[in-house]
């Protein structure tokens, strides 16, 4: 039944050690998103893919990269994690947009909680 | 930049009490509005959404929300809460014409319902 799957659910890494979080979906949705959510804060969009078209938020640090090798999978790479990158990382998908001004419902995965030591 | 405000960070109610969670946004154009819920240990899931039409929208589990354009508000309501409604509730807004898929979230309201 799982539609948006994130692995692992908990990830511990060391300061400066690259880490990759993964997301997969069984919905065949065109759009995939990565959000960062720090404690007691709103989820914040990092970037998203519309098919293979990558869209980066202006304030997303260069330390964060993403890959989408196919429709089903999307990865978040943190090249040199800092203590401030400890957060919950949420992956979401949406079916499509009828036009570029209309958002379809986003479906979220359970998140990966990243701890940086 | 757009923003979404949820004024209540933590709401505590007894079962059968009525609920209203406030949500205000700052954007002058046309918007799509959402309420998401996150039950303990689970992922964010959609409660209800408003794109157009009747400003009073009904969602799952007896929740409803009213879009009041003049007040830039989209408050969530439920006439009688249950213990199982204990969760965190997020209001989110998408401004039409903005970057595709750009959802702005409020910081969330934690609802605790005592049996």
Short mmCIF file of N, CA and C in Angstrom, two decimals, chain A residues 46-117:
data_model
loop_
_atom_site.label_atom_id
_atom_site.label_comp_id
_atom_site.label_asym_id
_atom_site.label_seq_id
_atom_site.Cartn_x
_atom_site.Cartn_y
_atom_site.Cartn_z
N UNK A 46 13.11 22.37 -0.72
CA UNK A 46 14.51 22.48 -1.16
C UNK A 46 14.60 22.55 -2.68
N UNK A 47 13.95 21.60 -3.34
CA UNK A 47 13.90 21.57 -4.81
C UNK A 47 12.85 20.56 -5.24
N UNK A 48 12.56 20.56 -6.54
CA UNK A 48 11.66 19.55 -7.07
C UNK A 48 11.98 19.25 -8.51
N UNK A 49 11.54 18.11 -8.94
CA UNK A 49 11.67 17.66 -10.33
C UNK A 49 10.30 17.61 -10.96
N UNK A 50 10.21 18.19 -12.15
CA UNK A 50 9.05 17.97 -13.00
C UNK A 50 9.55 17.09 -14.13
N UNK A 51 9.22 15.81 -14.06
CA UNK A 51 9.87 14.81 -14.91
C UNK A 51 11.37 14.92 -14.67
N UNK A 52 12.16 15.21 -15.70
CA UNK A 52 13.60 15.32 -15.51
C UNK A 52 14.06 16.76 -15.32
N UNK A 53 13.11 17.65 -15.32
CA UNK A 53 13.42 19.07 -15.21
C UNK A 53 13.62 19.44 -13.75
N UNK A 54 14.84 19.81 -13.38
CA UNK A 54 15.20 20.10 -12.00
C UNK A 54 14.93 21.57 -11.69
N UNK A 55 14.29 21.82 -10.54
CA UNK A 55 13.98 23.18 -10.12
C UNK A 55 14.49 23.39 -8.70
N UNK A 56 15.49 24.24 -8.59
CA UNK A 56 16.12 24.48 -7.29
C UNK A 56 15.53 25.74 -6.67
N UNK A 57 15.25 25.71 -5.37
CA UNK A 57 14.83 26.93 -4.68
C UNK A 57 16.04 27.84 -4.54
N UNK A 58 15.79 29.13 -4.62
CA UNK A 58 16.89 30.10 -4.63
C UNK A 58 17.73 30.04 -3.36
N UNK A 59 17.09 29.72 -2.24
CA UNK A 59 17.82 29.74 -0.97
C UNK A 59 18.29 28.37 -0.51
N UNK A 60 18.22 27.37 -1.40
CA UNK A 60 18.73 26.05 -1.04
C UNK A 60 20.25 26.06 -1.15
N UNK A 61 20.95 25.68 -0.07
CA UNK A 61 22.41 25.72 -0.11
C UNK A 61 22.98 24.77 -1.17
N UNK A 62 24.14 25.12 -1.68
CA UNK A 62 24.82 24.29 -2.69
C UNK A 62 25.18 22.92 -2.15
N UNK A 63 25.25 22.82 -0.86
CA UNK A 63 25.58 21.56 -0.18
C UNK A 63 24.54 20.48 -0.48
N UNK A 64 23.37 20.89 -0.91
CA UNK A 64 22.28 19.96 -1.19
C UNK A 64 22.15 19.78 -2.69
N UNK A 65 22.14 18.51 -3.10
CA UNK A 65 21.97 18.18 -4.51
C UNK A 65 20.89 17.11 -4.61
N UNK A 66 20.41 16.91 -5.82
CA UNK A 66 19.39 15.89 -6.03
C UNK A 66 19.59 15.20 -7.36
N UNK A 67 19.15 13.97 -7.41
CA UNK A 67 19.19 13.18 -8.65
C UNK A 67 17.88 12.46 -8.83
N UNK A 68 17.45 12.37 -10.07
CA UNK A 68 16.25 11.59 -10.36
C UNK A 68 16.56 10.71 -11.57
N UNK A 69 17.05 9.51 -11.33
CA UNK A 69 17.45 8.66 -12.45
C UNK A 69 16.29 8.12 -13.28
N UNK A 70 15.13 8.03 -12.68
CA UNK A 70 13.94 7.58 -13.40
C UNK A 70 12.70 8.12 -12.70
N UNK A 71 11.52 7.81 -13.23
CA UNK A 71 10.29 8.35 -12.69
C UNK A 71 10.08 7.97 -11.22
N UNK A 72 10.50 6.78 -10.86
CA UNK A 72 10.16 6.23 -9.55
C UNK A 72 11.07 6.69 -8.43
N UNK A 73 12.30 7.04 -8.74
CA UNK A 73 13.28 7.29 -7.68
C UNK A 73 13.79 8.73 -7.71
N UNK A 74 14.06 9.22 -6.52
CA UNK A 74 14.69 10.53 -6.39
C UNK A 74 15.60 10.49 -5.16
N UNK A 75 16.78 11.07 -5.29
CA UNK A 75 17.75 11.04 -4.21
C UNK A 75 18.10 12.45 -3.76
N UNK A 76 18.35 12.57 -2.48
CA UNK A 76 18.87 13.82 -1.91
C UNK A 76 20.28 13.55 -1.42
N UNK A 77 21.23 14.28 -1.97
CA UNK A 77 22.63 14.15 -1.57
C UNK A 77 23.02 15.38 -0.76
N UNK A 78 23.58 15.13 0.41
CA UNK A 78 24.14 16.22 1.20
C UNK A 78 25.65 16.02 1.20
N UNK A 79 26.35 16.90 0.55
CA UNK A 79 27.77 16.66 0.27
C UNK A 79 28.64 16.76 1.52
N UNK A 80 28.36 17.71 2.37
CA UNK A 80 29.16 17.90 3.57
C UNK A 80 28.23 18.35 4.69
N UNK A 81 27.56 17.39 5.32
CA UNK A 81 26.56 17.77 6.32
C UNK A 81 27.16 18.53 7.49
N UNK A 82 26.45 19.59 7.86
CA UNK A 82 26.81 20.32 9.06
C UNK A 82 25.78 20.07 10.13
N UNK A 83 26.09 20.54 11.34
CA UNK A 83 25.16 20.32 12.45
C UNK A 83 23.81 20.95 12.17
N UNK A 84 23.82 22.04 11.43
CA UNK A 84 22.57 22.72 11.10
C UNK A 84 21.70 22.00 10.08
N UNK A 85 22.23 20.93 9.51
CA UNK A 85 21.45 20.16 8.53
C UNK A 85 20.66 19.04 9.18
N UNK A 86 20.82 18.87 10.46
CA UNK A 86 20.01 17.87 11.17
C UNK A 86 18.55 18.28 11.11
N UNK A 87 17.73 17.39 10.58
CA UNK A 87 16.33 17.73 10.35
C UNK A 87 15.60 16.48 9.88
N UNK A 88 14.31 16.64 9.69
CA UNK A 88 13.50 15.62 9.00
C UNK A 88 13.46 16.02 7.53
N UNK A 89 13.72 15.06 6.66
CA UNK A 89 13.66 15.32 5.22
C UNK A 89 12.48 14.56 4.63
N UNK A 90 11.61 15.32 4.01
CA UNK A 90 10.36 14.79 3.50
C UNK A 90 10.40 14.76 1.98
N UNK A 91 9.97 13.65 1.43
CA UNK A 91 9.81 13.52 -0.01
C UNK A 91 8.32 13.55 -0.30
N UNK A 92 7.96 14.18 -1.39
CA UNK A 92 6.55 14.23 -1.78
C UNK A 92 6.44 14.10 -3.29
N UNK A 93 5.27 13.70 -3.74
CA UNK A 93 5.03 13.60 -5.18
C UNK A 93 3.68 14.23 -5.50
N UNK A 94 3.52 14.64 -6.75
CA UNK A 94 2.21 15.04 -7.22
C UNK A 94 2.06 14.59 -8.66
N UNK A 95 0.81 14.39 -9.04
CA UNK A 95 0.52 13.75 -10.33
C UNK A 95 0.98 14.60 -11.49
N UNK A 96 0.54 15.81 -11.52
CA UNK A 96 0.84 16.68 -12.64
C UNK A 96 0.25 18.04 -12.34
N UNK A 97 0.52 18.95 -13.18
CA UNK A 97 -0.10 20.26 -13.07
C UNK A 97 -0.76 20.54 -14.40
N UNK A 98 -2.00 20.96 -14.34
CA UNK A 98 -2.73 21.23 -15.58
C UNK A 98 -2.06 22.40 -16.31
N UNK A 99 -1.68 23.36 -15.56
CA UNK A 99 -0.85 24.42 -16.12
C UNK A 99 0.17 24.80 -15.06
N UNK A 100 1.08 25.61 -15.34
CA UNK A 100 2.19 25.85 -14.42
C UNK A 100 1.76 26.71 -13.23
N UNK A 101 0.50 27.05 -13.16
CA UNK A 101 0.06 27.81 -12.00
C UNK A 101 -0.82 27.01 -11.06
N UNK A 102 -1.00 25.72 -11.32
CA UNK A 102 -1.94 24.94 -10.54
C UNK A 102 -1.23 23.74 -9.93
N UNK A 103 -1.35 23.61 -8.64
CA UNK A 103 -0.70 22.51 -7.96
C UNK A 103 -1.70 21.40 -7.68
N UNK A 104 -1.33 20.19 -8.03
CA UNK A 104 -2.14 19.05 -7.65
C UNK A 104 -1.75 18.65 -6.22
N UNK A 105 -2.54 17.78 -5.64
CA UNK A 105 -2.29 17.35 -4.27
C UNK A 105 -0.93 16.68 -4.16
N UNK A 106 -0.20 17.00 -3.12
CA UNK A 106 1.10 16.38 -2.87
C UNK A 106 0.93 15.24 -1.87
N UNK A 107 1.58 14.12 -2.18
CA UNK A 107 1.55 12.93 -1.33
C UNK A 107 2.93 12.78 -0.71
N UNK A 108 2.95 12.66 0.61
CA UNK A 108 4.20 12.67 1.34
C UNK A 108 4.63 11.28 1.78
N UNK A 109 5.93 11.10 1.83
CA UNK A 109 6.50 9.91 2.45
C UNK A 109 6.63 10.12 3.95
N UNK A 110 7.08 9.10 4.67
CA UNK A 110 7.18 9.19 6.14
C UNK A 110 8.34 10.02 6.63
N UNK A 111 9.25 10.34 5.74
CA UNK A 111 10.38 11.18 6.13
C UNK A 111 11.59 10.37 6.58
N UNK A 112 12.75 11.01 6.46
CA UNK A 112 13.99 10.47 7.02
C UNK A 112 14.52 11.48 8.02
N UNK A 113 14.73 11.01 9.24
CA UNK A 113 15.27 11.91 10.25
C UNK A 113 16.79 11.80 10.23
N UNK A 114 17.44 12.90 9.92
CA UNK A 114 18.90 12.92 9.82
C UNK A 114 19.50 13.52 11.08
N UNK A 115 20.43 12.78 11.65
CA UNK A 115 21.21 13.26 12.79
C UNK A 115 22.65 13.43 12.34
N UNK A 116 23.24 14.55 12.69
CA UNK A 116 24.64 14.83 12.34
C UNK A 116 25.44 14.92 13.63
N UNK A 117 26.44 14.04 13.73
CA UNK A 117 27.25 14.01 14.96
C UNK A 117 28.53 14.83 14.79
#
